Coordinates of C-alpha atoms in Angstrom, one line a residue:
M60 CA -1.0 6.3 107.9
A61 CA -4.0 6.8 105.6
M62 CA -2.4 9.9 104.1
I63 CA 0.9 8.0 103.5
F64 CA -0.9 5.1 101.7
G65 CA -3.0 7.6 99.7
T66 CA 0.2 9.4 98.7
D67 CA 1.9 6.2 97.6
S68 CA -1.2 5.2 95.5
M69 CA -1.2 8.5 93.8
K70 CA 2.5 8.2 93.0
C71 CA 2.0 4.8 91.5
A72 CA -0.9 6.0 89.4
K73 CA 1.2 8.9 88.1
I74 CA 4.1 6.6 87.2
T75 CA 1.7 4.3 85.3
V76 CA 0.2 7.2 83.4
I77 CA 3.7 8.5 82.5
K78 CA 4.8 5.0 81.3
R79 CA 1.7 4.7 79.1
A80 CA 2.3 8.2 77.7
F81 CA 5.9 7.3 76.8
L82 CA 4.8 4.0 75.2
A83 CA 2.1 5.8 73.2
K84 CA 4.7 8.4 72.1
D85 CA 7.1 5.6 70.9
L86 CA 4.4 3.9 69.0
A87 CA 3.3 7.1 67.4
V88 CA 6.9 7.8 66.3
D89 CA 7.2 4.3 64.9
H90 CA 3.9 4.6 62.9
V91 CA 4.9 8.1 61.7
S92 CA 7.9 6.5 59.9
D93 CA 5.8 3.5 58.9
E94 CA 3.3 3.1 56.0
K95 CA -0.3 2.0 56.4
L96 CA -1.4 -0.6 53.8
A97 CA -4.9 -1.4 52.7
I98 CA -5.7 -5.0 51.8
N99 CA -8.9 -6.0 50.0
I100 CA -9.9 -9.6 50.5
S101 CA -12.8 -10.4 48.2
G102 CA -14.4 -7.0 48.9
R103 CA -13.7 -6.9 52.6
K104 CA -11.0 -4.3 53.5
F105 CA -8.3 -4.7 56.1
E106 CA -5.7 -2.2 57.2
T107 CA -2.4 -2.8 58.8
W108 CA 1.1 -1.4 59.0
K109 CA 3.9 -2.3 56.6
N110 CA 6.3 -3.1 59.5
T111 CA 3.8 -5.5 60.9
L112 CA 3.9 -7.6 57.6
E113 CA 7.6 -7.3 57.3
K114 CA 8.1 -9.3 60.6
F115 CA 7.8 -12.4 58.5
P116 CA 9.7 -11.7 55.2
E117 CA 9.5 -15.3 54.1
T118 CA 5.7 -15.1 53.6
L119 CA 3.8 -13.5 50.7
L120 CA 2.6 -10.4 52.5
G121 CA 6.0 -9.9 54.2
S122 CA 8.0 -10.0 50.9
N123 CA 8.0 -7.9 47.7
E124 CA 5.8 -10.6 46.0
K125 CA 2.7 -8.8 47.3
E126 CA 3.4 -6.0 44.8
F127 CA 2.0 -8.2 42.0
F128 CA -1.4 -7.9 43.7
Y129 CA -1.3 -4.1 44.0
D130 CA -4.1 -2.2 42.3
E131 CA -2.9 1.3 41.5
S132 CA -6.4 2.6 40.7
T133 CA -7.7 1.9 44.3
G134 CA -4.3 2.0 46.1
E135 CA -5.1 -1.5 47.6
Y136 CA -3.7 -5.0 47.6
F137 CA -6.4 -7.2 46.2
F138 CA -6.6 -10.9 46.9
D139 CA -9.5 -13.1 45.8
R140 CA -9.3 -15.2 48.9
D141 CA -11.4 -16.2 51.9
P142 CA -11.9 -13.1 54.2
D143 CA -12.9 -15.1 57.2
I144 CA -9.7 -17.1 57.3
F145 CA -7.6 -14.1 56.4
R146 CA -8.7 -12.5 59.7
H147 CA -6.7 -15.2 61.5
I148 CA -3.8 -14.8 59.1
L149 CA -3.6 -11.1 59.8
T150 CA -3.7 -11.8 63.5
F151 CA -0.7 -14.0 63.0
Y152 CA 1.3 -11.0 61.6
R153 CA 0.2 -8.8 64.4
T154 CA 0.8 -11.1 67.4
G155 CA 3.1 -13.8 66.0
K156 CA 0.6 -16.5 67.0
L157 CA -1.3 -18.5 64.4
H158 CA -4.7 -19.9 65.5
Y159 CA -6.9 -22.6 63.9
P160 CA -10.6 -21.9 63.8
R161 CA -12.5 -25.1 64.5
H162 CA -15.5 -24.2 62.5
E163 CA -13.5 -23.6 59.3
C164 CA -12.9 -26.3 56.6
L165 CA -9.5 -27.9 57.1
V166 CA -8.8 -28.1 53.4
A167 CA -9.7 -24.4 52.8
Y168 CA -7.6 -23.4 55.8
D169 CA -4.6 -25.2 54.5
E170 CA -5.1 -23.7 51.0
E171 CA -5.1 -20.2 52.5
L172 CA -2.0 -20.9 54.5
S173 CA -0.2 -22.3 51.5
F174 CA -1.2 -19.3 49.3
F175 CA 0.2 -16.7 51.8
G176 CA 3.3 -18.8 52.4
I177 CA 2.7 -19.7 56.0
M178 CA 3.7 -23.1 57.3
P179 CA 1.1 -25.1 59.4
D180 CA 3.9 -25.9 61.9
L181 CA 3.6 -22.3 63.1
I182 CA 0.2 -23.0 64.6
S183 CA 0.1 -22.1 68.3
D184 CA 0.1 -24.8 71.0
C185 CA -3.5 -23.9 72.0
C186 CA -4.8 -24.9 68.6
Y187 CA -2.2 -27.4 67.4
E188 CA -3.9 -30.5 68.9
D189 CA -7.3 -29.5 67.3
Y190 CA -5.6 -29.0 64.0
K191 CA -3.8 -32.4 64.1
D192 CA -7.0 -34.2 65.2
K193 CA -8.9 -32.6 62.3
K194 CA -6.1 -33.5 59.9
R195 CA -6.1 -37.1 61.1
E196 CA -9.9 -37.4 60.7
N197 CA -9.7 -35.9 57.2
Q198 CA -7.0 -38.4 56.2
E199 CA -9.0 -41.3 57.5
R200 CA -12.1 -40.1 55.7
L201 CA -10.1 -39.8 52.4
L202 CA -8.7 -43.3 52.9
E203 CA -12.1 -44.7 53.4
E204 CA -13.4 -43.0 50.3
R205 CA -10.4 -44.3 48.4
I206 CA -11.1 -47.9 49.6
E207 CA -14.7 -47.6 48.6
T208 CA -13.7 -46.4 45.1
T209 CA -11.3 -49.3 44.7
E210 CA -14.0 -51.8 45.8
L211 CA -16.5 -50.4 43.3
A212 CA -13.9 -50.5 40.6
N213 CA -13.0 -54.1 41.4
P214 CA -16.2 -56.0 42.2
N215 CA -14.5 -59.4 41.7
Q216 CA -12.7 -59.4 45.0
T217 CA -11.1 -62.5 46.6
F218 CA -12.3 -64.0 49.9
Q219 CA -9.2 -62.5 51.6
E220 CA -10.0 -59.0 50.3
K221 CA -13.6 -59.2 51.3
L222 CA -12.7 -60.5 54.8
W223 CA -10.3 -57.6 55.3
S224 CA -12.9 -55.1 54.1
A225 CA -15.4 -56.5 56.5
F226 CA -13.0 -56.1 59.4
E227 CA -11.9 -52.6 58.4
N228 CA -15.4 -51.3 57.6
P229 CA -18.0 -53.4 59.6
H230 CA -20.9 -51.0 58.8
K231 CA -21.0 -52.1 55.2
S232 CA -22.1 -55.7 55.9
S233 CA -24.8 -57.0 58.2
V234 CA -22.7 -60.0 59.2
A235 CA -19.6 -57.9 59.9
L236 CA -21.8 -55.5 61.9
V237 CA -23.2 -58.3 64.1
F238 CA -19.6 -59.6 64.7
Y239 CA -18.5 -56.1 65.5
Y240 CA -21.2 -55.6 68.2
V241 CA -20.7 -59.1 69.6
T242 CA -16.9 -58.5 70.1
G243 CA -17.7 -55.1 71.5
Y244 CA -20.1 -56.7 74.1
L245 CA -17.6 -59.4 75.0
N246 CA -14.9 -56.7 75.3
D247 CA -17.1 -54.9 77.8
I248 CA -17.9 -57.8 80.0
A249 CA -14.4 -59.3 79.8
V250 CA -12.8 -56.2 81.3
S251 CA -15.0 -56.5 84.4
C252 CA -13.6 -58.0 87.6
G253 CA -14.6 -61.6 88.3
D254 CA -12.9 -62.3 91.6
A255 CA -16.3 -62.9 93.3
Y256 CA -17.2 -65.6 90.8
E257 CA -13.8 -67.1 89.9
K258 CA -15.0 -70.2 88.0
Q259 CA -17.7 -68.4 86.1
F260 CA -15.3 -65.6 85.3
F261 CA -12.7 -68.1 84.0
V262 CA -15.2 -69.8 81.7
L263 CA -16.3 -66.4 80.4
D264 CA -12.8 -65.1 80.0
T265 CA -11.8 -68.2 78.1
A266 CA -14.6 -67.8 75.7
C267 CA -13.8 -64.2 75.1
V268 CA -10.1 -64.9 74.6
I269 CA -10.9 -67.6 72.1
I270 CA -13.0 -65.2 70.1
F271 CA -10.4 -62.4 70.3
T272 CA -7.7 -64.9 69.3
L273 CA -9.8 -66.0 66.3
E274 CA -10.4 -62.5 65.3
Y275 CA -6.7 -61.6 65.4
L276 CA -5.8 -64.7 63.3
L277 CA -8.5 -63.8 60.8
R278 CA -7.2 -60.3 60.6
L279 CA -3.7 -61.6 60.1
Y280 CA -4.8 -63.9 57.4
A281 CA -6.8 -61.2 55.5
A282 CA -4.2 -58.5 55.9
P283 CA -2.7 -57.4 52.5
D284 CA 0.7 -56.8 54.2
R285 CA 1.1 -59.1 57.2
C286 CA 4.4 -57.6 58.4
R287 CA 3.0 -54.1 58.4
F288 CA -0.2 -55.3 60.2
M289 CA 1.8 -57.0 62.9
R290 CA 3.8 -53.8 63.5
S291 CA 0.7 -51.6 63.7
I292 CA -0.6 -50.2 67.0
M293 CA -3.9 -52.0 66.8
S294 CA -2.2 -55.4 66.3
V295 CA 0.1 -54.7 69.3
I296 CA -3.0 -53.8 71.4
D297 CA -4.7 -57.1 70.4
V298 CA -1.6 -59.1 71.4
V299 CA -1.1 -57.3 74.7
A300 CA -4.8 -57.8 75.5
I301 CA -4.8 -61.5 74.8
L302 CA -1.3 -62.4 76.1
P303 CA -2.1 -62.1 79.9
Y304 CA -4.6 -64.9 79.7
Y305 CA -2.1 -67.4 78.2
I306 CA 0.6 -66.3 80.6
G307 CA -1.7 -66.7 83.6
L308 CA -2.8 -70.1 82.2
G309 CA 0.7 -71.4 82.0
L310 CA 1.5 -70.2 85.5
Q311 CA -1.8 -71.2 87.1
N312 CA -0.3 -73.8 89.5
K313 CA 2.6 -71.5 90.6
K314 CA 0.9 -69.2 93.0
D315 CA 4.1 -67.2 93.9
V316 CA 4.9 -66.5 90.3
S317 CA 1.4 -66.1 89.0
G318 CA 0.7 -63.4 91.5
A319 CA 3.2 -61.2 89.8
F320 CA 1.2 -61.6 86.6
V321 CA -2.1 -60.6 88.1
T322 CA -1.4 -57.0 87.2
L323 CA -1.3 -58.0 83.5
R324 CA -5.1 -58.1 83.6
V325 CA -4.9 -54.3 83.5
F326 CA -3.9 -54.6 79.8
R327 CA -7.4 -56.0 79.0
V328 CA -8.6 -52.4 79.1
F329 CA -6.6 -51.8 76.0
R330 CA -9.2 -53.8 74.1
I331 CA -11.4 -50.8 74.3
F332 CA -9.0 -48.9 72.0
K333 CA -9.6 -51.4 69.2
F334 CA -12.9 -49.6 68.6
S335 CA -11.4 -46.1 68.5
R336 CA -11.3 -46.2 64.7
H337 CA -15.1 -46.1 64.6
S338 CA -15.6 -43.8 67.7
Q339 CA -14.5 -40.2 67.8
G340 CA -14.8 -40.1 71.5
L341 CA -12.4 -42.9 72.0
R342 CA -10.0 -41.3 69.6
I343 CA -10.1 -38.1 71.6
L344 CA -9.5 -40.1 74.8
G345 CA -6.5 -41.8 73.2
Y346 CA -5.0 -38.4 72.1
T347 CA -5.5 -37.0 75.5
L348 CA -3.7 -39.9 77.2
K349 CA -0.9 -39.6 74.7
S350 CA -0.5 -35.9 75.4
C351 CA -0.3 -36.4 79.2
A352 CA 1.7 -39.6 79.2
S353 CA 4.5 -38.1 81.3
E354 CA 2.1 -36.9 83.9
L355 CA 0.4 -40.3 84.1
G356 CA 3.7 -42.0 84.4
F357 CA 4.7 -39.9 87.3
W358 CA 1.3 -40.5 88.9
C359 CA 1.6 -44.3 88.5
F360 CA 5.1 -44.2 90.0
H361 CA 4.1 -41.9 92.9
S362 CA 0.9 -43.7 93.8
P363 CA 0.9 -47.2 92.5
W364 CA -1.7 -48.4 95.0
Q365 CA -4.3 -46.0 93.4
L366 CA -4.2 -47.9 90.1
S367 CA -7.0 -50.1 91.3
S368 CA -10.5 -48.7 91.6
S369 CA -11.3 -46.1 94.2
P370 CA -13.9 -48.1 96.1
Q371 CA -11.6 -51.1 96.3
S372 CA -8.8 -48.9 97.6
C373 CA -11.1 -47.5 100.3
I374 CA -12.2 -51.0 101.4
M375 CA -8.7 -52.3 101.6
L376 CA -7.6 -49.2 103.5
K377 CA -10.5 -49.6 106.0
R378 CA -9.8 -53.3 106.4
K379 CA -6.1 -52.7 107.1
L380 CA -6.8 -50.0 109.7
I381 CA -9.5 -51.7 111.8
T382 CA -8.5 -55.4 111.6
P383 CA -5.9 -56.3 114.3
G384 CA -3.1 -58.5 113.2
L385 CA -3.0 -57.4 109.6
P386 CA 0.1 -55.6 108.4
R387 CA -0.3 -51.9 108.0
F388 CA 0.8 -49.6 105.2
R389 CA 4.4 -48.6 105.1
P390 CA 6.0 -45.9 102.9
L391 CA 7.6 -46.8 99.6
F392 CA 9.2 -44.1 97.4
G393 CA 7.4 -41.4 99.3
T394 CA 3.9 -43.0 99.0
L395 CA 1.7 -45.8 100.4
S396 CA 1.8 -49.4 99.1
L397 CA -0.3 -52.4 100.0
R398 CA 1.6 -55.2 101.6

């Protein structure tokens, strides 16, 4: 048996060697008929095959336009461009996958892609999210700089404009900064569960909702374009975060109906995303949730009882199992639900 297995292994090894030999022979034949090109990028030399560049004829290196950059004295194509970024561009011609280096400047990267005629939409999936995040951060930074320039050019602002500027950029004013941290603190304590102290929690929740409602009304008053503000994502988050309180207040005496709206308290968590504009970590969290929305939706449908906290789920499970007379779990849509 050992001899048989040894013979089979030797046959497989020989077949692999023969396949590699034929592959190397085919590549050698292709390169014999091909032409090697030398590319000089600001003094750094790169070499590749002509057929490799002609895979993408709509780009600069893949078309005849590159002949305008040919130096007959050196026999090279000279480009006064960034050699570090060109390394990723040349990899794109070789593999067909365009990668985005995180450490490179986004503007410089876009300029290099534009010069060589490569569309940013060709960026691979492994790097596309990083590229879009960097693009979004850059646009937000440019918008803030544009707003600052406009404010400096127009010192005689109205009260409405100053109020909007304080809400959008709280770090520019001490009063706006204090209001920003107060709302952040209230946002943190309002999300907590208050079932153990129902009356105290109701008073605290009422105060928080009043402040959040006042903040929303002030933002609506100070917004340059109220219709656009009401359609924005942040405005919808504010309304969704405040609305459960007023719905629960109106249905407070109807226990059967109000029980169905208890789950609306989950939307209070969305208040956290109001501060994503000034927190890079929260923005990354939001982008992550957006990218895996389908998986989260399937998880919520498959295991709805797990939407509450893990300790609370364990306590309820233990209570149902050890307490006689209480209804047990029964399957619903292939999972367990609390009844």
